[in-house]
Coordinates of C-alpha atoms in Angstrom, one line a residue:
Chain A
D1 CA -0.3 14.9 -12.7
T2 CA 3.0 13.1 -12.8
G3 CA 2.3 10.7 -10.0
V4 CA 4.4 9.9 -6.9
S5 CA 8.1 9.8 -7.6
Q6 CA 10.8 8.3 -5.5
D7 CA 14.6 8.6 -5.7
P8 CA 16.7 6.7 -6.0
R9 CA 15.0 3.6 -7.5
H10 CA 17.8 1.3 -6.3
K11 CA 20.4 1.7 -3.5
I12 CA 23.1 -0.7 -2.6
T13 CA 25.1 0.1 0.5
K14 CA 27.4 -1.5 3.0
R15 CA 26.3 -2.3 6.5
G16 CA 26.8 0.6 8.9
Q17 CA 26.4 3.3 6.2
N18 CA 23.6 5.9 6.3
V19 CA 21.2 6.2 3.4
T20 CA 18.5 8.8 2.5
F21 CA 15.5 8.3 0.2
R22 CA 13.3 11.0 -1.3
C23 CA 9.6 11.0 -2.1
D24 CA 7.8 13.6 -4.1
P25 CA 4.1 13.2 -3.7
I26 CA 1.4 14.3 -6.1
S27 CA 1.1 18.0 -5.9
E28 CA -1.7 19.2 -3.6
H29 CA -1.7 15.9 -1.7
N30 CA -1.4 16.9 1.9
R31 CA -1.0 13.4 3.2
L32 CA 2.1 11.3 2.8
Y33 CA 2.9 7.8 3.9
W34 CA 6.0 5.6 4.1
Y35 CA 5.7 1.8 3.9
R36 CA 8.3 -1.0 3.8
Q37 CA 8.0 -4.2 1.8
T38 CA 10.1 -7.3 2.2
L39 CA 10.2 -10.1 -0.4
G40 CA 7.0 -12.0 -0.5
Q41 CA 5.2 -9.9 2.0
G42 CA 2.7 -7.1 1.8
P43 CA 3.8 -3.5 2.5
E44 CA 4.0 -2.5 6.2
F45 CA 3.1 0.9 7.4
L46 CA 6.1 3.0 8.8
T47 CA 4.9 6.6 9.2
Y48 CA 2.4 9.2 8.1
F49 CA 2.5 13.0 7.6
Q50 CA -0.3 15.4 7.2
N51 CA 1.3 18.5 5.7
E52 CA 4.6 18.9 7.6
A53 CA 3.4 17.2 10.8
Q54 CA 4.4 13.6 11.4
L55 CA 1.3 12.2 13.1
E56 CA 2.0 8.5 13.4
K57 CA 5.0 6.3 13.6
S58 CA 5.0 2.5 13.6
R59 CA 7.0 0.5 16.1
L60 CA 8.9 -0.8 13.1
L61 CA 10.5 2.6 12.9
S62 CA 13.5 2.2 15.2
D63 CA 15.7 5.0 16.4
R64 CA 17.9 4.5 13.4
F65 CA 15.0 5.7 11.1
S66 CA 13.9 9.2 10.7
A67 CA 11.5 10.8 8.3
E68 CA 10.9 14.5 7.6
R69 CA 8.6 16.6 5.4
P70 CA 9.9 20.0 6.2
K71 CA 7.7 22.2 3.9
G72 CA 4.8 19.8 3.6
S73 CA 5.8 18.8 0.1
F74 CA 8.5 16.3 -0.5
S75 CA 9.6 13.9 2.2
T76 CA 12.9 12.1 3.1
L77 CA 13.4 8.9 4.9
E78 CA 16.9 8.4 6.4
I79 CA 18.3 5.1 7.8
Q80 CA 21.4 5.4 9.9
R81 CA 23.9 2.6 10.5
T82 CA 22.1 0.3 8.1
E83 CA 21.8 -3.4 8.9
Q84 CA 21.2 -6.3 6.6
G85 CA 17.7 -6.6 7.9
D86 CA 16.9 -3.1 6.5
S87 CA 17.1 -4.6 3.0
A88 CA 13.6 -4.0 1.5
M89 CA 11.5 -2.0 -0.9
Y90 CA 10.6 1.4 0.6
L91 CA 7.3 2.7 -0.7
C92 CA 5.9 6.2 -0.5
A93 CA 2.3 7.0 -1.0
S94 CA 0.2 10.2 -1.0
S95 CA -3.4 11.1 -0.7
R96 CA -5.6 14.2 -0.3
R97 CA -8.3 15.0 2.0
L98 CA -11.6 13.9 0.5
A99 CA -14.9 12.9 1.9
G100 CA -15.3 9.2 1.7
N101 CA -12.4 7.5 -0.1
N102 CA -8.9 8.6 0.6
E103 CA -7.3 6.6 -2.1
Q104 CA -3.5 6.3 -1.7
F105 CA -1.3 6.7 -4.7
F106 CA 1.9 4.8 -4.5
G107 CA 5.3 5.5 -6.0
P108 CA 7.5 2.9 -7.6
G109 CA 9.6 2.4 -4.5
T110 CA 13.2 2.5 -3.6
R111 CA 14.8 -0.9 -3.4
L112 CA 17.5 -1.0 -0.7
T113 CA 20.2 -3.7 -0.5
V114 CA 22.5 -3.7 2.5
L115 CA 25.6 -5.9 2.0
Chain B
D1 CA -5.4 -4.0 13.7
A2 CA -8.3 -5.9 12.2
K3 CA -6.9 -8.7 9.9
T4 CA -8.0 -10.1 6.6
T5 CA -7.5 -13.7 5.3
Q6 CA -7.0 -14.4 1.6
P7 CA -5.8 -17.5 -0.3
N8 CA -2.1 -17.3 -1.2
S9 CA -2.7 -17.8 -4.9
M10 CA -5.3 -18.3 -7.5
E11 CA -5.2 -19.1 -11.2
S12 CA -7.6 -18.2 -14.0
N13 CA -7.8 -18.0 -17.7
E14 CA -7.9 -15.0 -19.9
E15 CA -11.3 -13.5 -20.6
E16 CA -12.9 -15.5 -17.8
P17 CA -14.3 -13.9 -14.6
V18 CA -12.3 -14.1 -11.5
H19 CA -13.6 -14.1 -7.9
L20 CA -11.1 -13.3 -5.2
P21 CA -12.3 -14.0 -1.7
C22 CA -11.4 -12.2 1.5
N23 CA -12.4 -13.0 5.1
H24 CA -12.5 -10.3 7.7
S25 CA -14.4 -11.7 10.6
T26 CA -13.1 -9.1 13.1
I27 CA -14.3 -6.1 11.0
S28 CA -15.8 -3.2 13.0
G29 CA -18.8 -1.3 12.0
T30 CA -16.8 1.7 10.7
D31 CA -14.1 -0.2 8.8
Y32 CA -14.2 0.2 5.0
I33 CA -13.0 -2.7 2.9
H34 CA -10.4 -1.7 0.4
W35 CA -8.7 -3.6 -2.4
Y36 CA -5.4 -2.7 -3.9
R37 CA -3.3 -4.7 -6.3
Q38 CA 0.4 -4.7 -7.0
L39 CA 1.8 -5.5 -10.4
P40 CA 5.3 -6.8 -10.7
S41 CA 8.0 -4.2 -9.9
Q42 CA 5.4 -1.5 -9.2
G43 CA 3.9 0.1 -6.1
P44 CA 0.3 -1.0 -5.1
E45 CA -2.6 0.7 -6.9
Y46 CA -6.1 1.2 -5.7
V47 CA -8.8 -1.0 -7.1
I48 CA -12.1 -0.5 -5.3
H49 CA -13.6 0.1 -1.8
G50 CA -16.9 -0.4 0.0
L51 CA -18.6 -0.3 3.3
T52 CA -21.9 -2.3 3.2
S53 CA -23.3 -2.2 -0.3
N54 CA -21.9 -3.9 -3.4
V55 CA -19.8 -1.5 -5.5
N56 CA -18.8 -1.4 -9.2
N57 CA -16.2 0.7 -11.0
R58 CA -14.4 0.4 -14.3
M59 CA -11.8 -2.0 -12.9
A60 CA -13.9 -4.4 -10.8
S61 CA -16.9 -5.1 -8.6
L62 CA -16.9 -5.7 -4.9
A63 CA -19.5 -7.9 -3.3
I64 CA -19.8 -7.6 0.5
A65 CA -21.5 -10.2 2.6
E66 CA -24.5 -9.1 4.6
D67 CA -22.7 -9.6 7.9
R68 CA -19.6 -7.9 6.4
K69 CA -17.4 -10.7 7.6
S70 CA -16.3 -11.5 4.1
S71 CA -16.1 -9.9 0.6
T72 CA -15.3 -10.9 -2.9
L73 CA -13.5 -8.9 -5.6
I74 CA -14.8 -9.7 -9.0
L75 CA -12.8 -9.1 -12.2
H76 CA -15.5 -9.6 -14.9
R77 CA -13.2 -10.5 -17.7
A78 CA -9.6 -11.1 -16.8
T79 CA -6.7 -10.0 -19.0
L80 CA -3.0 -10.9 -18.8
R81 CA -2.5 -7.4 -17.4
D82 CA -4.6 -8.3 -14.4
A83 CA -1.9 -10.7 -13.2
A84 CA -0.8 -9.2 -9.8
V85 CA -1.0 -9.6 -6.1
Y86 CA -4.4 -8.5 -4.8
Y87 CA -4.6 -7.2 -1.3
C88 CA -7.8 -7.0 0.7
I89 CA -7.4 -4.3 3.4
L90 CA -9.5 -2.9 6.2
R91 CA -9.2 0.9 6.4
Y92 CA -7.8 1.9 9.7
L93 CA -8.0 5.5 10.6
I94 CA -5.3 7.6 12.1
Q95 CA -6.5 11.1 12.9
G96 CA -8.8 11.1 9.8
A97 CA -6.4 9.5 7.4
Q98 CA -6.0 6.0 6.2
K99 CA -3.5 3.6 7.5
L100 CA -3.4 0.6 5.2
V101 CA -2.6 -2.7 6.9
F102 CA -1.7 -5.1 4.2
G103 CA -1.7 -8.9 4.5
Q104 CA 0.1 -11.2 2.2
G105 CA -2.5 -10.9 -0.5
T106 CA -3.5 -13.3 -3.3
R107 CA -1.2 -13.8 -6.2
L108 CA -3.4 -14.1 -9.3
T109 CA -2.0 -15.8 -12.3
I110 CA -3.8 -15.4 -15.6
N111 CA -3.3 -18.1 -18.3
P112 CA -3.5 -17.1 -22.0

């Protein structure tokens, strides 16, 4: 069990550029979540996948954001035409279907800075 | 989404117990209470969860009020490695899975 991994760990981009982040969940975890965390705040839910199906999207996820999980394993989060307000830590988490607790395991995050 | 209220910060000394409070007066009957913590420069990690009864695990204990409108996370003997932001969260289900709604959490400082 290598844990949830995210790539890249840091990304600096200029306003207006597109960026893509990758998340590799723990193997056999069929549920995958994306969160965004700004400085001094708790993480905010963005979207959720069960296998390859995207079942929930937050209103925070504007049209410039898109997430995919094409084969039900890794996921990508793309931000088009980045804005300075997109600067944040983007966290990925995964969990598996279990009766009772569905503990989410978080990755280390990708820190995005938009200049 | 049901909300939780926590103190912004708390301070304690190493090897002493720490009681982290959380108010959740709008909790519904099916909401589980979860605690996660976030160490510096890391993603959050699960600590403990409960529904009605008090719970213990290797990391902490969770004491839940009888009316479920508040709970307390107890670290029995704090170490410097317990310095983190602690989040009290009500589990919010989307199609059978958890959606975690984080507040601002309590920043716990441990003094040597």
